[in-house]
């Protein structure tokens, strides 16, 4: 018998306790907040771990990191810095952003699919909150828009940048706007107080976040991350061959309580590995955000983390 | 209780659709309303940090990372939000609020990872963030024959970027007017003059170069300059034409 969405994870909690049924959620929150705080230690206490924001930053003032979608837009719009005449790392300073985009893309490509979406993206806090409210309030109905729309938006952004010679997405990108608002907002809170700081940091961009929240809560379930966000679409493409995967290893124990389906932000990725007896139990879909919440909420311990090369568990 | 109030699936569907439409409309209204407010958001002219490429190239190159803003020691630079007068996320400053202090080591340019701020700018006096223009002759105190001179005196390149030019005061007929005059070959557009202007609304304003400067067509030649270049007059000896009188006499 399927459980109600608002009770997702309740059985696991009764059986194994709060910590077991929330481990990955807690780790994920720690990860999201840790990365945010690495940006904030600089402006707040003068210890610069990450300088910049989620669009681009310098790790410990030496390793550049940048948003691959930002780099694609920049390249498509026609910007390419000049090759420096001198040698040495410092002479390449105008290339740091592009090099940082390659570093980020490679790191996420190797590790796991959409790790950014699950473990880094600050907007995930907003969309997770909307999804949680939806479950608790029993808002199940939702308008339907195709999940592939985000890939269309991604392509449109690249082509649009090439045609217009501008970074078309960055005017309205709520992902970078949220990170930017938090970082410059808290950065100013030391001198002007938290509320004034945040109001200043977000400015009018706060409305982008409100729109995403309302859209996710009232219009389309997992609407932003699951259907529209081109940043996530790019990370799906980048991480499609990532090594770490969730596996429905013990799917023979599944009681079809649906807790994992209710909690999963991309529930379609679980269907094949969990219910399709012919499929591999590995969740190989590039849409999986590798959040591990299915492991948390399953009272039968069906899910485990494996590498994509793992082959056991296929039933004959 | 719940059963009494619940009048079945039709009612539930109706409530759901109302909630969803309201949510969608609220979102759409917000999105459409945002550009409508854009015109009210101007608090001065937005200027780019030193070393910024031309506006078009800058918008392409800038990755909105805010590192220039974080490295600016005077809080001059801000990152634009949705309603700022420049693209969201890009750095700008408003001279009347906090002008550029023209740091010798130019930390904002050093911080830029994308070349949006040209790393070949190493002497801040060569930066061209904009050009100061004495826009309002009618209210400028010096133009009224008074001695204010504040813009002149705060200029980091005093007597180069802003000079005081003497003109006869025709109202009194016995005094001079000291007219602040900006020279584009030196003005960096730092905005200290605009910040310091004592009027309620500054008479001198720093404008982006694209707004501040006209452009002479390539085909124009200024005779006196050409003459200096050549070292002599370029017009050949004046022609002397015979004078012809109507009656045929000489």
PDB file of N, CA and C in Angstrom, chain A residues 39 43 48 50-53 55-58 66 70-71 74 77-79 81 93-98 141-143 165-167 170-172 180 183-184 188 200-205 207-208 210-211 214 218-219, chain B residues 16 19-20 22-24 26-28 30-31 34-35 38 53 56-57 59-67 69-71 75 78-83 86-89 110-120:
ATOM      1  N   UNK A  39      32.183  31.378   0.717  1.00  0.00           N
ATOM      2  CA  UNK A  39      32.113  32.675   0.050  1.00  0.00           C
ATOM      3  C   UNK A  39      32.017  33.818   1.058  1.00  0.00           C
ATOM      4  N   UNK A  43      34.153  38.370   2.957  1.00  0.00           N
ATOM      5  CA  UNK A  43      33.559  39.669   3.278  1.00  0.00           C
ATOM      6  C   UNK A  43      33.298  39.854   4.773  1.00  0.00           C
ATOM      7  N   UNK A  48      39.696  34.738   2.997  1.00  0.00           N
ATOM      8  CA  UNK A  48      39.147  34.525   1.660  1.00  0.00           C
ATOM      9  C   UNK A  48      39.378  33.088   1.212  1.00  0.00           C
ATOM     10  N   UNK A  50      36.782  31.378  -0.806  1.00  0.00           N
ATOM     11  CA  UNK A  50      36.302  31.575  -2.168  1.00  0.00           C
ATOM     12  C   UNK A  50      36.026  33.056  -2.378  1.00  0.00           C
ATOM     13  N   UNK A  51      36.643  33.634  -3.374  1.00  0.00           N
ATOM     14  CA  UNK A  51      36.437  35.042  -3.702  1.00  0.00           C
ATOM     15  C   UNK A  51      35.538  35.079  -4.926  1.00  0.00           C
ATOM     16  N   UNK A  52      34.471  35.837  -4.874  1.00  0.00           N
ATOM     17  CA  UNK A  52      33.574  35.917  -6.019  1.00  0.00           C
ATOM     18  C   UNK A  52      32.197  35.390  -5.673  1.00  0.00           C
ATOM     19  N   UNK A  53      31.525  34.755  -6.623  1.00  0.00           N
ATOM     20  CA  UNK A  53      30.234  34.134  -6.352  1.00  0.00           C
ATOM     21  C   UNK A  53      30.063  32.908  -7.244  1.00  0.00           C
ATOM     22  N   UNK A  55      28.878  32.428 -10.058  1.00  0.00           N
ATOM     23  CA  UNK A  55      29.166  32.585 -11.485  1.00  0.00           C
ATOM     24  C   UNK A  55      30.647  32.390 -11.757  1.00  0.00           C
ATOM     25  N   UNK A  56      31.475  32.818 -10.825  1.00  0.00           N
ATOM     26  CA  UNK A  56      32.911  32.675 -11.013  1.00  0.00           C
ATOM     27  C   UNK A  56      33.598  33.012  -9.719  1.00  0.00           C
ATOM     28  N   UNK A  57      34.678  32.298  -9.410  1.00  0.00           N
ATOM     29  CA  UNK A  57      35.361  32.585  -8.146  1.00  0.00           C
ATOM     30  C   UNK A  57      36.791  32.101  -8.207  1.00  0.00           C
ATOM     31  N   UNK A  58      37.553  32.527  -7.217  1.00  0.00           N
ATOM     32  CA  UNK A  58      38.923  32.066  -7.066  1.00  0.00           C
ATOM     33  C   UNK A  58      39.017  31.321  -5.750  1.00  0.00           C
ATOM     34  N   UNK A  66      34.544  28.516 -12.492  1.00  0.00           N
ATOM     35  CA  UNK A  66      33.412  29.295 -12.982  1.00  0.00           C
ATOM     36  C   UNK A  66      32.309  28.427 -13.563  1.00  0.00           C
ATOM     37  N   UNK A  70      27.878  30.010 -17.942  1.00  0.00           N
ATOM     38  CA  UNK A  70      28.358  31.379 -18.122  1.00  0.00           C
ATOM     39  C   UNK A  70      29.460  31.412 -19.191  1.00  0.00           C
ATOM     40  N   UNK A  71      30.350  30.432 -19.130  1.00  0.00           N
ATOM     41  CA  UNK A  71      31.460  30.387 -20.094  1.00  0.00           C
ATOM     42  C   UNK A  71      30.948  30.122 -21.500  1.00  0.00           C
ATOM     43  N   UNK A  74      29.513  33.329 -22.762  1.00  0.00           N
ATOM     44  CA  UNK A  74      30.576  34.278 -23.092  1.00  0.00           C
ATOM     45  C   UNK A  74      31.217  33.927 -24.436  1.00  0.00           C
ATOM     46  N   UNK A  77      28.807  34.462 -27.340  1.00  0.00           N
ATOM     47  CA  UNK A  77      28.576  35.871 -27.655  1.00  0.00           C
ATOM     48  C   UNK A  77      29.778  36.483 -28.369  1.00  0.00           C
ATOM     49  N   UNK A  78      30.888  35.776 -28.403  1.00  0.00           N
ATOM     50  CA  UNK A  78      32.019  36.239 -29.211  1.00  0.00           C
ATOM     51  C   UNK A  78      33.174  36.797 -28.417  1.00  0.00           C
ATOM     52  N   UNK A  79      33.204  36.543 -27.087  1.00  0.00           N
ATOM     53  CA  UNK A  79      34.332  37.061 -26.306  1.00  0.00           C
ATOM     54  C   UNK A  79      35.423  36.011 -26.193  1.00  0.00           C
ATOM     55  N   UNK A  81      39.574  36.233 -24.838  1.00  0.00           N
ATOM     56  CA  UNK A  81      40.683  37.120 -24.475  1.00  0.00           C
ATOM     57  C   UNK A  81      41.891  36.880 -25.391  1.00  0.00           C
ATOM     58  N   UNK A  93      45.797  35.937 -16.680  1.00  0.00           N
ATOM     59  CA  UNK A  93      44.697  36.352 -15.800  1.00  0.00           C
ATOM     60  C   UNK A  93      43.393  36.576 -16.556  1.00  0.00           C
ATOM     61  N   UNK A  94      43.468  36.988 -17.825  1.00  0.00           N
ATOM     62  CA  UNK A  94      42.218  37.217 -18.559  1.00  0.00           C
ATOM     63  C   UNK A  94      41.566  35.905 -18.986  1.00  0.00           C
ATOM     64  N   UNK A  95      42.275  34.785 -18.789  1.00  0.00           N
ATOM     65  CA  UNK A  95      41.736  33.477 -19.152  1.00  0.00           C
ATOM     66  C   UNK A  95      41.247  32.703 -17.943  1.00  0.00           C
ATOM     67  N   UNK A  96      41.448  33.262 -16.736  1.00  0.00           N
ATOM     68  CA  UNK A  96      41.088  32.514 -15.533  1.00  0.00           C
ATOM     69  C   UNK A  96      39.642  32.020 -15.587  1.00  0.00           C
ATOM     70  N   UNK A  97      38.732  32.877 -16.026  1.00  0.00           N
ATOM     71  CA  UNK A  97      37.319  32.495 -16.017  1.00  0.00           C
ATOM     72  C   UNK A  97      37.081  31.287 -16.913  1.00  0.00           C
ATOM     73  N   UNK A  98      37.666  31.306 -18.109  1.00  0.00           N
ATOM     74  CA  UNK A  98      37.458  30.186 -19.030  1.00  0.00           C
ATOM     75  C   UNK A  98      38.093  28.906 -18.484  1.00  0.00           C
ATOM     76  N   UNK A 141      -1.544  18.183  -7.432  1.00  0.00           N
ATOM     77  CA  UNK A 141      -1.847  18.470  -8.827  1.00  0.00           C
ATOM     78  C   UNK A 141      -0.850  19.476  -9.365  1.00  0.00           C
ATOM     79  N   UNK A 142      -0.633  19.396 -10.659  1.00  0.00           N
ATOM     80  CA  UNK A 142       0.369  20.278 -11.218  1.00  0.00           C
ATOM     81  C   UNK A 142       0.153  20.370 -12.717  1.00  0.00           C
ATOM     82  N   UNK A 143       0.401  21.532 -13.249  1.00  0.00           N
ATOM     83  CA  UNK A 143       0.312  21.692 -14.701  1.00  0.00           C
ATOM     84  C   UNK A 143       1.431  20.876 -15.327  1.00  0.00           C
ATOM     85  N   UNK A 165      25.060  38.658 -29.285  1.00  0.00           N
ATOM     86  CA  UNK A 165      26.343  39.111 -28.759  1.00  0.00           C
ATOM     87  C   UNK A 165      26.253  39.562 -27.314  1.00  0.00           C
ATOM     88  N   UNK A 166      25.251  39.060 -26.580  1.00  0.00           N
ATOM     89  CA  UNK A 166      25.145  39.367 -25.146  1.00  0.00           C
ATOM     90  C   UNK A 166      24.924  38.060 -24.390  1.00  0.00           C
ATOM     91  N   UNK A 167      25.055  38.121 -23.065  1.00  0.00           N
ATOM     92  CA  UNK A 167      24.786  36.939 -22.258  1.00  0.00           C
ATOM     93  C   UNK A 167      23.300  36.945 -21.928  1.00  0.00           C
ATOM     94  N   UNK A 170      21.774  35.836 -18.430  1.00  0.00           N
ATOM     95  CA  UNK A 170      22.210  36.388 -17.157  1.00  0.00           C
ATOM     96  C   UNK A 170      21.340  37.531 -16.652  1.00  0.00           C
ATOM     97  N   UNK A 171      20.480  38.054 -17.515  1.00  0.00           N
ATOM     98  CA  UNK A 171      19.590  39.121 -17.053  1.00  0.00           C
ATOM     99  C   UNK A 171      18.591  38.580 -16.038  1.00  0.00           C
ATOM    100  N   UNK A 172      18.136  37.337 -16.249  1.00  0.00           N
ATOM    101  CA  UNK A 172      17.057  36.797 -15.417  1.00  0.00           C
ATOM    102  C   UNK A 172      17.442  35.526 -14.670  1.00  0.00           C
ATOM    103  N   UNK A 180      24.259  35.538  -5.646  1.00  0.00           N
ATOM    104  CA  UNK A 180      24.804  36.883  -5.592  1.00  0.00           C
ATOM    105  C   UNK A 180      24.148  37.689  -4.472  1.00  0.00           C
ATOM    106  N   UNK A 183      25.418  36.462  -1.097  1.00  0.00           N
ATOM    107  CA  UNK A 183      26.826  36.765  -0.823  1.00  0.00           C
ATOM    108  C   UNK A 183      27.029  38.265  -0.633  1.00  0.00           C
ATOM    109  N   UNK A 184      26.474  39.086  -1.544  1.00  0.00           N
ATOM    110  CA  UNK A 184      26.714  40.520  -1.317  1.00  0.00           C
ATOM    111  C   UNK A 184      25.840  41.029  -0.169  1.00  0.00           C
ATOM    112  N   UNK A 188      27.462  42.668   3.207  1.00  0.00           N
ATOM    113  CA  UNK A 188      27.241  44.022   3.698  1.00  0.00           C
ATOM    114  C   UNK A 188      26.612  44.047   5.083  1.00  0.00           C
ATOM    115  N   UNK A 200      19.689  45.209   0.259  1.00  0.00           N
ATOM    116  CA  UNK A 200      20.631  45.827  -0.668  1.00  0.00           C
ATOM    117  C   UNK A 200      21.200  44.802  -1.637  1.00  0.00           C
ATOM    118  N   UNK A 201      21.600  43.630  -1.085  1.00  0.00           N
ATOM    119  CA  UNK A 201      22.247  42.609  -1.903  1.00  0.00           C
ATOM    120  C   UNK A 201      21.331  42.065  -2.988  1.00  0.00           C
ATOM    121  N   UNK A 202      20.081  41.797  -2.639  1.00  0.00           N
ATOM    122  CA  UNK A 202      19.154  41.229  -3.613  1.00  0.00           C
ATOM    123  C   UNK A 202      18.589  42.304  -4.530  1.00  0.00           C
ATOM    124  N   UNK A 203      18.293  43.463  -3.966  1.00  0.00           N
ATOM    125  CA  UNK A 203      17.627  44.484  -4.759  1.00  0.00           C
ATOM    126  C   UNK A 203      16.369  43.901  -5.370  1.00  0.00           C
ATOM    127  N   UNK A 204      16.070  44.311  -6.590  1.00  0.00           N
ATOM    128  CA  UNK A 204      14.849  43.843  -7.248  1.00  0.00           C
ATOM    129  C   UNK A 204      14.946  42.377  -7.649  1.00  0.00           C
ATOM    130  N   UNK A 205      16.167  41.801  -7.627  1.00  0.00           N
ATOM    131  CA  UNK A 205      16.314  40.413  -8.056  1.00  0.00           C
ATOM    132  C   UNK A 205      15.583  39.447  -7.127  1.00  0.00           C
ATOM    133  N   UNK A 207      12.605  39.322  -6.622  1.00  0.00           N
ATOM    134  CA  UNK A 207      11.348  38.912  -7.270  1.00  0.00           C
ATOM    135  C   UNK A 207      11.545  37.686  -8.149  1.00  0.00           C
ATOM    136  N   UNK A 208      12.758  37.510  -8.683  1.00  0.00           N
ATOM    137  CA  UNK A 208      13.035  36.302  -9.459  1.00  0.00           C
ATOM    138  C   UNK A 208      12.873  35.066  -8.584  1.00  0.00           C
ATOM    139  N   UNK A 210      11.145  34.854  -5.762  1.00  0.00           N
ATOM    140  CA  UNK A 210       9.739  34.700  -5.376  1.00  0.00           C
ATOM    141  C   UNK A 210       8.960  34.011  -6.503  1.00  0.00           C
ATOM    142  N   UNK A 211       9.239  34.405  -7.741  1.00  0.00           N
ATOM    143  CA  UNK A 211       8.544  33.806  -8.878  1.00  0.00           C
ATOM    144  C   UNK A 211       8.847  32.312  -8.968  1.00  0.00           C
ATOM    145  N   UNK A 214       6.935  30.492  -6.111  1.00  0.00           N
ATOM    146  CA  UNK A 214       5.495  30.376  -6.371  1.00  0.00           C
ATOM    147  C   UNK A 214       5.223  29.385  -7.492  1.00  0.00           C
ATOM    148  N   UNK A 218       2.923  26.295  -6.598  1.00  0.00           N
ATOM    149  CA  UNK A 218       1.518  26.325  -7.026  1.00  0.00           C
ATOM    150  C   UNK A 218       1.291  25.857  -8.456  1.00  0.00           C
ATOM    151  N   UNK A 219       2.293  25.960  -9.312  1.00  0.00           N
ATOM    152  CA  UNK A 219       2.010  25.693 -10.722  1.00  0.00           C
ATOM    153  C   UNK A 219       2.533  24.324 -11.155  1.00  0.00           C
TER     154      UNK A 219
ATOM    155  N   UNK B  16      -8.297  23.847  -6.776  1.00  0.00           N
ATOM    156  CA  UNK B  16      -6.940  23.640  -7.248  1.00  0.00           C
ATOM    157  C   UNK B  16      -6.629  24.566  -8.427  1.00  0.00           C
ATOM    158  N   UNK B  19      -6.236  28.151  -7.281  1.00  0.00           N
ATOM    159  CA  UNK B  19      -4.939  28.384  -6.638  1.00  0.00           C
ATOM    160  C   UNK B  19      -3.830  28.444  -7.680  1.00  0.00           C
ATOM    161  N   UNK B  20      -3.896  27.499  -8.631  1.00  0.00           N
ATOM    162  CA  UNK B  20      -2.829  27.431  -9.621  1.00  0.00           C
ATOM    163  C   UNK B  20      -2.841  28.672 -10.523  1.00  0.00           C
ATOM    164  N   UNK B  22      -4.056  31.588  -9.793  1.00  0.00           N
ATOM    165  CA  UNK B  22      -3.637  32.760  -9.012  1.00  0.00           C
ATOM    166  C   UNK B  22      -2.120  32.799  -8.905  1.00  0.00           C
ATOM    167  N   UNK B  23      -1.532  31.623  -8.624  1.00  0.00           N
ATOM    168  CA  UNK B  23      -0.070  31.554  -8.512  1.00  0.00           C
ATOM    169  C   UNK B  23       0.601  31.941  -9.811  1.00  0.00           C
ATOM    170  N   UNK B  24       0.096  31.360 -10.912  1.00  0.00           N
ATOM    171  CA  UNK B  24       0.684  31.651 -12.217  1.00  0.00           C
ATOM    172  C   UNK B  24       0.562  33.111 -12.575  1.00  0.00           C
ATOM    173  N   UNK B  26       0.175  35.614 -10.501  1.00  0.00           N
ATOM    174  CA  UNK B  26       1.023  36.420  -9.620  1.00  0.00           C
ATOM    175  C   UNK B  26       2.450  36.444 -10.151  1.00  0.00           C
ATOM    176  N   UNK B  27       2.934  35.255 -10.543  1.00  0.00           N
ATOM    177  CA  UNK B  27       4.288  35.172 -11.078  1.00  0.00           C
ATOM    178  C   UNK B  27       4.439  35.992 -12.341  1.00  0.00           C
ATOM    179  N   UNK B  28       3.461  35.849 -13.243  1.00  0.00           N
ATOM    180  CA  UNK B  28       3.526  36.556 -14.515  1.00  0.00           C
ATOM    181  C   UNK B  28       3.480  38.067 -14.296  1.00  0.00           C
ATOM    182  N   UNK B  30       4.419  39.699 -11.653  1.00  0.00           N
ATOM    183  CA  UNK B  30       5.704  40.140 -11.124  1.00  0.00           C
ATOM    184  C   UNK B  30       6.712  40.313 -12.253  1.00  0.00           C
ATOM    185  N   UNK B  31       6.781  39.278 -13.124  1.00  0.00           N
ATOM    186  CA  UNK B  31       7.770  39.321 -14.202  1.00  0.00           C
ATOM    187  C   UNK B  31       7.518  40.499 -15.136  1.00  0.00           C
ATOM    188  N   UNK B  34       8.252  43.985 -13.492  1.00  0.00           N
ATOM    189  CA  UNK B  34       9.630  44.370 -13.201  1.00  0.00           C
ATOM    190  C   UNK B  34      10.173  45.402 -14.202  1.00  0.00           C
ATOM    191  N   UNK B  35      10.057  45.156 -15.520  1.00  0.00           N
ATOM    192  CA  UNK B  35      10.589  46.160 -16.454  1.00  0.00           C
ATOM    193  C   UNK B  35       9.863  47.500 -16.350  1.00  0.00           C
ATOM    194  N   UNK B  38      11.630  49.713 -14.179  1.00  0.00           N
ATOM    195  CA  UNK B  38      13.027  49.967 -14.488  1.00  0.00           C
ATOM    196  C   UNK B  38      13.311  51.460 -14.638  1.00  0.00           C
ATOM    197  N   UNK B  53      36.151  47.304 -20.845  1.00  0.00           N
ATOM    198  CA  UNK B  53      36.065  47.342 -22.296  1.00  0.00           C
ATOM    199  C   UNK B  53      34.862  48.203 -22.693  1.00  0.00           C
ATOM    200  N   UNK B  56      29.571  47.219 -25.002  1.00  0.00           N
ATOM    201  CA  UNK B  56      29.125  45.981 -25.662  1.00  0.00           C
ATOM    202  C   UNK B  56      30.082  44.831 -25.342  1.00  0.00           C
ATOM    203  N   UNK B  57      31.381  45.086 -25.509  1.00  0.00           N
ATOM    204  CA  UNK B  57      32.378  44.037 -25.245  1.00  0.00           C
ATOM    205  C   UNK B  57      32.406  43.692 -23.761  1.00  0.00           C
ATOM    206  N   UNK B  59      29.866  43.738 -21.653  1.00  0.00           N
ATOM    207  CA  UNK B  59      28.729  42.871 -21.345  1.00  0.00           C
ATOM    208  C   UNK B  59      28.960  41.437 -21.791  1.00  0.00           C
ATOM    209  N   UNK B  60      29.742  41.259 -22.859  1.00  0.00           N
ATOM    210  CA  UNK B  60      30.081  39.913 -23.319  1.00  0.00           C
ATOM    211  C   UNK B  60      31.072  39.243 -22.383  1.00  0.00           C
ATOM    212  N   UNK B  61      32.092  40.028 -21.980  1.00  0.00           N
ATOM    213  CA  UNK B  61      33.220  39.433 -21.261  1.00  0.00           C
ATOM    214  C   UNK B  61      32.940  39.254 -19.775  1.00  0.00           C
ATOM    215  N   UNK B  62      32.133  40.151 -19.196  1.00  0.00           N
ATOM    216  CA  UNK B  62      31.940  40.137 -17.739  1.00  0.00           C
ATOM    217  C   UNK B  62      31.172  38.889 -17.321  1.00  0.00           C
ATOM    218  N   UNK B  63      31.712  38.145 -16.350  1.00  0.00           N
ATOM    219  CA  UNK B  63      31.022  36.933 -15.904  1.00  0.00           C
ATOM    220  C   UNK B  63      30.245  37.179 -14.608  1.00  0.00           C
ATOM    221  N   UNK B  64      30.040  38.422 -14.232  1.00  0.00           N
ATOM    222  CA  UNK B  64      29.154  38.774 -13.108  1.00  0.00           C
ATOM    223  C   UNK B  64      29.600  38.118 -11.798  1.00  0.00           C
ATOM    224  N   UNK B  65      30.910  37.941 -11.610  1.00  0.00           N
ATOM    225  CA  UNK B  65      31.386  37.222 -10.433  1.00  0.00           C
ATOM    226  C   UNK B  65      31.559  38.135  -9.233  1.00  0.00           C
ATOM    227  N   UNK B  66      31.609  39.431  -9.471  1.00  0.00           N
ATOM    228  CA  UNK B  66      31.671  40.350  -8.340  1.00  0.00           C
ATOM    229  C   UNK B  66      33.022  40.419  -7.649  1.00  0.00           C
ATOM    230  N   UNK B  67      34.069  39.848  -8.252  1.00  0.00           N
ATOM    231  CA  UNK B  67      35.371  39.900  -7.584  1.00  0.00           C
ATOM    232  C   UNK B  67      35.938  41.310  -7.562  1.00  0.00           C
ATOM    233  N   UNK B  69      34.124  43.939  -7.242  1.00  0.00           N
ATOM    234  CA  UNK B  69      33.371  44.616  -6.183  1.00  0.00           C
ATOM    235  C   UNK B  69      33.963  44.268  -4.817  1.00  0.00           C
ATOM    236  N   UNK B  70      34.272  42.979  -4.637  1.00  0.00           N
ATOM    237  CA  UNK B  70      34.806  42.551  -3.338  1.00  0.00           C
ATOM    238  C   UNK B  70      36.197  43.124  -3.088  1.00  0.00           C
ATOM    239  N   UNK B  71      36.945  43.368  -4.160  1.00  0.00           N
ATOM    240  CA  UNK B  71      38.305  43.866  -3.967  1.00  0.00           C
ATOM    241  C   UNK B  71      38.395  45.383  -3.925  1.00  0.00           C
ATOM    242  N   UNK B  75      34.230  50.481  -1.352  1.00  0.00           N
ATOM    243  CA  UNK B  75      32.811  50.186  -1.588  1.00  0.00           C
ATOM    244  C   UNK B  75      32.228  50.995  -2.737  1.00  0.00           C
ATOM    245  N   UNK B  78      29.331  48.461  -7.190  1.00  0.00           N
ATOM    246  CA  UNK B  78      28.159  47.686  -6.794  1.00  0.00           C
ATOM    247  C   UNK B  78      27.879  46.667  -7.895  1.00  0.00           C
ATOM    248  N   UNK B  79      27.200  45.571  -7.525  1.00  0.00           N
ATOM    249  CA  UNK B  79      26.730  44.649  -8.556  1.00  0.00           C
ATOM    250  C   UNK B  79      25.281  44.980  -8.864  1.00  0.00           C
ATOM    251  N   UNK B  80      24.980  45.070 -10.155  1.00  0.00           N
ATOM    252  CA  UNK B  80      23.627  45.451 -10.551  1.00  0.00           C
ATOM    253  C   UNK B  80      22.627  44.364 -10.176  1.00  0.00           C
ATOM    254  N   UNK B  81      21.434  44.757  -9.742  1.00  0.00           N
ATOM    255  CA  UNK B  81      20.345  43.809  -9.572  1.00  0.00           C
ATOM    256  C   UNK B  81      19.379  44.013 -10.741  1.00  0.00           C
ATOM    257  N   UNK B  82      18.257  43.355 -10.659  1.00  0.00           N
ATOM    258  CA  UNK B  82      17.349  43.298 -11.811  1.00  0.00           C
ATOM    259  C   UNK B  82      16.936  44.676 -12.336  1.00  0.00           C
ATOM    260  N   UNK B  83      16.834  45.659 -11.443  1.00  0.00           N
ATOM    261  CA  UNK B  83      16.318  46.955 -11.890  1.00  0.00           C
ATOM    262  C   UNK B  83      17.395  48.028 -12.010  1.00  0.00           C
ATOM    263  N   UNK B  86      22.157  49.010 -15.481  1.00  0.00           N
ATOM    264  CA  UNK B  86      23.010  48.184 -16.340  1.00  0.00           C
ATOM    265  C   UNK B  86      22.620  46.713 -16.146  1.00  0.00           C
ATOM    266  N   UNK B  87      23.152  45.829 -17.008  1.00  0.00           N
ATOM    267  CA  UNK B  87      22.755  44.422 -16.979  1.00  0.00           C
ATOM    268  C   UNK B  87      22.908  43.815 -15.593  1.00  0.00           C
ATOM    269  N   UNK B  88      21.969  42.985 -15.212  1.00  0.00           N
ATOM    270  CA  UNK B  88      21.973  42.326 -13.913  1.00  0.00           C
ATOM    271  C   UNK B  88      23.312  41.641 -13.650  1.00  0.00           C
ATOM    272  N   UNK B  89      23.864  41.878 -12.468  1.00  0.00           N
ATOM    273  CA  UNK B  89      25.062  41.155 -12.076  1.00  0.00           C
ATOM    274  C   UNK B  89      26.364  41.839 -12.448  1.00  0.00           C
ATOM    275  N   UNK B 110      42.933  44.006 -11.248  1.00  0.00           N
ATOM    276  CA  UNK B 110      43.698  42.797 -10.941  1.00  0.00           C
ATOM    277  C   UNK B 110      42.782  41.629 -10.611  1.00  0.00           C
ATOM    278  N   UNK B 111      41.615  41.928 -10.009  1.00  0.00           N
ATOM    279  CA  UNK B 111      40.722  40.841  -9.581  1.00  0.00           C
ATOM    280  C   UNK B 111      39.960  40.228 -10.743  1.00  0.00           C
ATOM    281  N   UNK B 112      39.841  40.936 -11.846  1.00  0.00           N
ATOM    282  CA  UNK B 112      38.954  40.482 -12.926  1.00  0.00           C
ATOM    283  C   UNK B 112      39.519  39.233 -13.604  1.00  0.00           C
ATOM    284  N   UNK B 113      38.734  38.130 -13.608  1.00  0.00           N
ATOM    285  CA  UNK B 113      39.252  36.880 -14.183  1.00  0.00           C
ATOM    286  C   UNK B 113      38.969  36.715 -15.670  1.00  0.00           C
ATOM    287  N   UNK B 114      38.300  37.669 -16.296  1.00  0.00           N
ATOM    288  CA  UNK B 114      37.828  37.401 -17.656  1.00  0.00           C
ATOM    289  C   UNK B 114      38.324  38.415 -18.678  1.00  0.00           C
ATOM    290  N   UNK B 115      39.075  39.408 -18.248  1.00  0.00           N
ATOM    291  CA  UNK B 115      39.505  40.413 -19.200  1.00  0.00           C
ATOM    292  C   UNK B 115      38.445  41.462 -19.499  1.00  0.00           C
ATOM    293  N   UNK B 116      37.315  41.407 -18.795  1.00  0.00           N
ATOM    294  CA  UNK B 116      36.307  42.458 -18.969  1.00  0.00           C
ATOM    295  C   UNK B 116      36.888  43.798 -18.516  1.00  0.00           C
ATOM    296  N   UNK B 117      37.744  43.747 -17.488  1.00  0.00           N
ATOM    297  CA  UNK B 117      38.559  44.902 -17.116  1.00  0.00           C
ATOM    298  C   UNK B 117      39.959  44.621 -17.651  1.00  0.00           C
ATOM    299  N   UNK B 118      40.381  45.417 -18.591  1.00  0.00           N
ATOM    300  CA  UNK B 118      41.600  45.165 -19.360  1.00  0.00           C
ATOM    301  C   UNK B 118      42.833  45.144 -18.461  1.00  0.00           C
ATOM    302  N   UNK B 119      43.505  43.997 -18.394  1.00  0.00           N
ATOM    303  CA  UNK B 119      44.630  43.856 -17.473  1.00  0.00           C
ATOM    304  C   UNK B 119      45.851  44.670 -17.917  1.00  0.00           C
ATOM    305  N   UNK B 120      45.815  45.223 -19.126  1.00  0.00           N
ATOM    306  CA  UNK B 120      46.962  46.034 -19.551  1.00  0.00           C
ATOM    307  C   UNK B 120      46.890  47.449 -18.981  1.00  0.00           C
TER     308      UNK B 120
END
